[in-house]
Amino acid sequence: MENIIITGFMGTGKTETGFKLSQKLNCHFVDIDLVVEEMENRKIVDIFLEKGEDYFRKLETSAIKKVLQKEGQVISTGGGALLKEENRTLLKEAGVLICLSASPEEIFRRVGSGEGRPLLEGDDSLDKIRRILAERREIYNQVPYNILTDGKSSEEVVEEIVILLKKLRVI
Ligand code: S3P
């Protein structure tokens, strides 16, 4: 099986959906954010705080390259993984790339004040969600497969992905 890569904005359920999908398909699950944390032995918030976003983005690309050396996995990326053209090319060529989406209000309900997410932290996280989502919308819209997750459980999203993968004859 080729890699199945789940991307999309923060709070769209990439990790939970990816993990449940991997259980269903009986394959390995990899979360790029966790790979980054393991590489640095630090939480993402601390990497942002101590070394800055550019440093984090470099690590993120290294983690993507490392993970994509293998096939047959379900991979979830961080929400900003598609920002760099280099990553977009790598991820598109490495398997089926699926983008999860949600409205700003739904994302806000899920991430709250953005704890653990340095780009959203603070008491104006809904404004931040709206602004960053608007900045990135075009990039997310370029992903060929997009699933709206508003009001859906992760199990329902997994079912939609399974139907898509069967249609594409990936599984
Ligand atoms: C980011 C999303 C985060 C994490 C980092 C940056 C982003 O991952 O990679 O905080 O730029 O959207 P999640 O989408 O898993 O929260």
mmCIF file of C-alpha atoms and ligand atoms in Angstrom:
data_model
loop_
_atom_site.group_PDB
_atom_site.id
_atom_site.type_symbol
_atom_site.label_atom_id
_atom_site.label_comp_id
_atom_site.label_asym_id
_atom_site.label_seq_id
_atom_site.Cartn_x
_atom_site.Cartn_y
_atom_site.Cartn_z
ATOM 1 C CA MET A 1 0.000 0.000 0.000
ATOM 2 C CA GLU A 2 1.180 3.534 -0.710
ATOM 3 C CA ASN A 3 1.392 6.078 2.085
ATOM 4 C CA ILE A 4 -1.793 7.826 3.153
ATOM 5 C CA ILE A 5 -1.029 11.323 4.329
ATOM 6 C CA ILE A 6 -3.476 13.363 6.358
ATOM 7 C CA THR A 7 -2.941 17.101 6.397
ATOM 8 C CA GLY A 8 -5.004 20.228 7.161
ATOM 9 C CA PHE A 9 -5.279 23.091 9.624
ATOM 10 C CA MET A 10 -4.744 22.676 13.374
ATOM 11 C CA GLY A 11 -7.722 21.151 15.131
ATOM 12 C CA THR A 12 -9.168 19.397 12.098
ATOM 13 C CA GLY A 13 -8.530 16.007 13.722
ATOM 14 C CA LYS A 14 -5.511 14.826 11.718
ATOM 15 C CA THR A 15 -3.879 12.871 14.532
ATOM 16 C CA GLU A 16 -6.985 11.151 15.890
ATOM 17 C CA THR A 17 -8.327 10.361 12.429
ATOM 18 C CA GLY A 18 -4.932 9.187 11.203
ATOM 19 C CA PHE A 19 -4.455 6.921 14.197
ATOM 20 C CA LYS A 20 -7.922 5.360 13.868
ATOM 21 C CA LEU A 21 -7.451 4.930 10.116
ATOM 22 C CA SER A 22 -4.152 3.122 10.704
ATOM 23 C CA GLN A 23 -5.886 0.762 13.156
ATOM 24 C CA LYS A 24 -8.586 0.051 10.600
ATOM 25 C CA LEU A 25 -6.035 -0.595 7.840
ATOM 26 C CA ASN A 26 -3.749 -2.468 10.207
ATOM 27 C CA CYS A 27 -0.708 -0.427 9.355
ATOM 28 C CA HIS A 28 1.830 1.819 11.016
ATOM 29 C CA PHE A 29 0.866 5.346 12.127
ATOM 30 C CA VAL A 30 3.362 8.217 12.176
ATOM 31 C CA ASP A 31 2.718 11.759 13.416
ATOM 32 C CA ILE A 32 5.272 14.188 11.954
ATOM 33 C CA ASP A 33 4.945 16.533 14.975
ATOM 34 C CA LEU A 34 5.934 13.660 17.272
ATOM 35 C CA VAL A 35 8.918 12.821 15.069
ATOM 36 C CA VAL A 36 10.035 16.469 15.360
ATOM 37 C CA GLU A 37 9.644 16.347 19.148
ATOM 38 C CA GLU A 38 11.657 13.122 19.309
ATOM 39 C CA MET A 39 14.398 14.614 17.108
ATOM 40 C CA GLU A 40 14.800 17.537 19.534
ATOM 41 C CA ASN A 41 13.707 15.812 22.715
ATOM 42 C CA ARG A 42 11.471 18.815 23.386
ATOM 43 C CA LYS A 43 7.842 19.793 22.951
ATOM 44 C CA ILE A 44 6.904 21.861 19.868
ATOM 45 C CA VAL A 45 5.917 24.830 22.047
ATOM 46 C CA ASP A 46 9.421 24.828 23.523
ATOM 47 C CA ILE A 47 11.079 24.517 20.123
ATOM 48 C CA PHE A 48 9.103 27.596 18.937
ATOM 49 C CA LEU A 49 9.888 29.463 22.137
ATOM 50 C CA GLU A 50 13.591 28.686 22.301
ATOM 51 C CA LYS A 51 14.577 28.438 18.623
ATOM 52 C CA GLY A 52 11.754 30.062 16.651
ATOM 53 C CA GLU A 53 9.434 29.031 13.845
ATOM 54 C CA ASP A 54 12.080 28.911 11.073
ATOM 55 C CA TYR A 55 14.098 26.398 13.048
ATOM 56 C CA PHE A 56 10.937 24.325 13.620
ATOM 57 C CA ARG A 57 10.125 24.409 9.873
ATOM 58 C CA LYS A 58 13.593 23.050 9.041
ATOM 59 C CA LEU A 59 13.117 20.196 11.489
ATOM 60 C CA GLU A 60 9.661 19.562 10.057
ATOM 61 C CA THR A 61 11.090 19.130 6.545
ATOM 62 C CA SER A 62 13.791 16.750 7.858
ATOM 63 C CA ALA A 63 11.128 14.737 9.694
ATOM 64 C CA ILE A 64 8.976 14.547 6.538
ATOM 65 C CA LYS A 65 11.960 13.326 4.489
ATOM 66 C CA LYS A 66 12.832 10.729 7.115
ATOM 67 C CA VAL A 67 9.276 9.376 7.419
ATOM 68 C CA LEU A 68 8.693 9.247 3.654
ATOM 69 C CA GLN A 69 11.527 6.793 3.213
ATOM 70 C CA LYS A 70 9.019 4.089 4.125
ATOM 71 C CA GLU A 71 5.738 3.106 2.480
ATOM 72 C CA GLY A 72 2.470 1.610 3.678
ATOM 73 C CA GLN A 73 1.970 4.010 6.575
ATOM 74 C CA VAL A 74 -0.713 6.443 7.623
ATOM 75 C CA ILE A 75 1.023 9.766 8.266
ATOM 76 C CA SER A 76 -0.407 12.878 9.872
ATOM 77 C CA THR A 77 1.415 16.155 9.317
ATOM 78 C CA GLY A 78 1.427 19.353 11.352
ATOM 79 C CA GLY A 79 -0.986 22.021 10.101
ATOM 80 C CA GLY A 80 1.758 24.105 8.499
ATOM 81 C CA ALA A 81 3.528 21.316 6.653
ATOM 82 C CA LEU A 82 2.160 22.429 3.278
ATOM 83 C CA LEU A 83 3.478 25.982 3.618
ATOM 84 C CA LYS A 84 6.817 25.119 2.012
ATOM 85 C CA GLU A 85 6.754 24.166 -1.640
ATOM 86 C CA GLU A 86 9.462 21.570 -0.973
ATOM 87 C CA ASN A 87 7.184 19.785 1.518
ATOM 88 C CA ARG A 88 4.170 20.036 -0.774
ATOM 89 C CA THR A 89 6.074 18.325 -3.580
ATOM 90 C CA LEU A 90 7.437 15.615 -1.268
ATOM 91 C CA LEU A 91 4.039 14.888 0.283
ATOM 92 C CA LYS A 92 2.109 14.884 -3.006
ATOM 93 C CA GLU A 93 4.556 12.442 -4.565
ATOM 94 C CA ALA A 94 4.664 10.131 -1.552
ATOM 95 C CA GLY A 95 1.124 8.780 -1.652
ATOM 96 C CA VAL A 96 -2.487 9.832 -1.294
ATOM 97 C CA LEU A 97 -2.645 13.284 0.257
ATOM 98 C CA ILE A 98 -5.902 14.097 2.034
ATOM 99 C CA CYS A 99 -6.750 17.442 3.609
ATOM 100 C CA LEU A 100 -9.147 17.670 6.546
ATOM 101 C CA SER A 101 -10.957 20.966 6.929
ATOM 102 C CA ALA A 102 -13.274 22.643 9.431
ATOM 103 C CA SER A 103 -14.836 26.042 9.990
ATOM 104 C CA PRO A 104 -12.986 28.527 12.253
ATOM 105 C CA GLU A 105 -15.730 28.185 14.899
ATOM 106 C CA GLU A 106 -15.441 24.379 14.953
ATOM 107 C CA ILE A 107 -11.652 24.586 15.130
ATOM 108 C CA PHE A 108 -11.964 27.041 18.020
ATOM 109 C CA ARG A 109 -14.305 24.659 19.858
ATOM 110 C CA ARG A 110 -11.705 21.914 19.485
ATOM 111 C CA VAL A 111 -8.492 23.793 20.294
ATOM 112 C CA GLY A 112 -9.823 26.303 22.852
ATOM 113 C CA SER A 113 -7.142 28.787 23.860
ATOM 114 C CA GLY A 114 -4.585 26.929 21.750
ATOM 115 C CA GLU A 115 -2.629 25.290 24.531
ATOM 116 C CA GLY A 116 0.343 23.406 23.065
ATOM 117 C CA ARG A 117 -0.121 25.212 19.745
ATOM 118 C CA PRO A 118 2.241 28.196 19.706
ATOM 119 C CA LEU A 119 0.566 29.872 16.718
ATOM 120 C CA LEU A 120 -2.850 29.991 18.413
ATOM 121 C CA GLU A 121 -2.042 30.542 22.072
ATOM 122 C CA GLY A 122 -3.695 33.464 23.844
ATOM 123 C CA ASP A 123 -7.138 34.878 24.496
ATOM 124 C CA ASP A 124 -7.624 35.878 20.844
ATOM 125 C CA SER A 125 -7.244 32.400 19.408
ATOM 126 C CA LEU A 126 -10.456 32.584 17.327
ATOM 127 C CA ASP A 127 -9.092 35.690 15.570
ATOM 128 C CA LYS A 128 -5.794 33.920 15.005
ATOM 129 C CA ILE A 129 -7.581 30.872 13.592
ATOM 130 C CA ARG A 130 -9.573 33.064 11.181
ATOM 131 C CA ARG A 131 -6.500 35.007 10.052
ATOM 132 C CA ILE A 132 -4.144 32.029 9.569
ATOM 133 C CA LEU A 133 -6.849 29.937 7.918
ATOM 134 C CA ALA A 134 -7.513 32.767 5.426
ATOM 135 C CA GLU A 135 -3.771 33.038 4.704
ATOM 136 C CA ARG A 136 -3.494 29.307 4.059
ATOM 137 C CA ARG A 137 -6.833 28.570 2.406
ATOM 138 C CA GLU A 138 -5.435 28.535 -1.114
ATOM 139 C CA ILE A 139 -2.723 26.050 -0.140
ATOM 140 C CA TYR A 140 -5.171 23.667 1.543
ATOM 141 C CA ASN A 141 -7.575 23.980 -1.398
ATOM 142 C CA GLN A 142 -4.871 22.716 -3.740
ATOM 143 C CA VAL A 143 -4.918 19.282 -2.089
ATOM 144 C CA PRO A 144 -6.880 16.960 -4.393
ATOM 145 C CA TYR A 145 -8.916 15.263 -1.653
ATOM 146 C CA ASN A 146 -10.592 17.446 0.943
ATOM 147 C CA ILE A 147 -12.895 16.262 3.707
ATOM 148 C CA LEU A 148 -15.020 18.669 5.742
ATOM 149 C CA THR A 149 -15.075 17.472 9.355
ATOM 150 C CA ASP A 150 -17.605 19.902 10.892
ATOM 151 C CA GLY A 151 -20.070 18.019 13.084
ATOM 152 C CA LYS A 152 -18.535 14.633 12.257
ATOM 153 C CA SER A 153 -16.936 12.140 14.630
ATOM 154 C CA SER A 154 -13.447 10.873 13.833
ATOM 155 C CA GLU A 155 -15.018 7.476 13.068
ATOM 156 C CA GLU A 156 -17.249 9.086 10.432
ATOM 157 C CA VAL A 157 -14.261 10.851 8.899
ATOM 158 C CA VAL A 158 -12.331 7.560 8.850
ATOM 159 C CA GLU A 159 -15.265 5.926 7.024
ATOM 160 C CA GLU A 160 -15.220 8.680 4.382
ATOM 161 C CA ILE A 161 -11.490 8.187 3.894
ATOM 162 C CA VAL A 162 -11.929 4.407 3.573
ATOM 163 C CA ILE A 163 -14.582 4.929 0.868
ATOM 164 C CA LEU A 164 -12.247 7.316 -0.955
ATOM 165 C CA LEU A 165 -9.293 4.899 -0.725
ATOM 166 C CA LYS A 166 -11.428 2.056 -2.090
ATOM 167 C CA LYS A 167 -12.563 4.253 -4.971
ATOM 168 C CA LEU A 168 -8.934 5.074 -5.700
ATOM 169 C CA ARG A 169 -8.086 1.349 -5.404
ATOM 170 C CA VAL A 170 -5.449 2.086 -2.783
ATOM 171 C CA ILE A 171 -6.997 -0.519 -0.474
HETATM 172 C C1 S3P B 1 1.387 24.152 13.146
HETATM 173 C C2 S3P B 1 0.593 23.091 13.518
HETATM 174 C C3 S3P B 1 0.948 22.190 14.635
HETATM 175 C C4 S3P B 1 2.463 22.147 14.816
HETATM 176 C C5 S3P B 1 3.004 23.534 14.973
HETATM 177 C C6 S3P B 1 2.699 24.439 13.779
HETATM 178 C C7 S3P B 1 0.921 25.028 12.034
HETATM 179 O O1 S3P B 1 0.458 20.877 14.391
HETATM 180 O O2 S3P B 1 3.073 21.510 13.735
HETATM 181 O O3 S3P B 1 2.450 24.075 16.151
HETATM 182 O O4 S3P B 1 1.737 25.826 11.522
HETATM 183 O O5 S3P B 1 -0.257 24.915 11.633
HETATM 184 P P1 S3P B 1 -1.111 20.464 14.531
HETATM 185 O O6 S3P B 1 -1.771 20.870 13.253
HETATM 186 O O7 S3P B 1 -1.062 18.988 14.694
HETATM 187 O O8 S3P B 1 -1.650 21.178 15.710
#
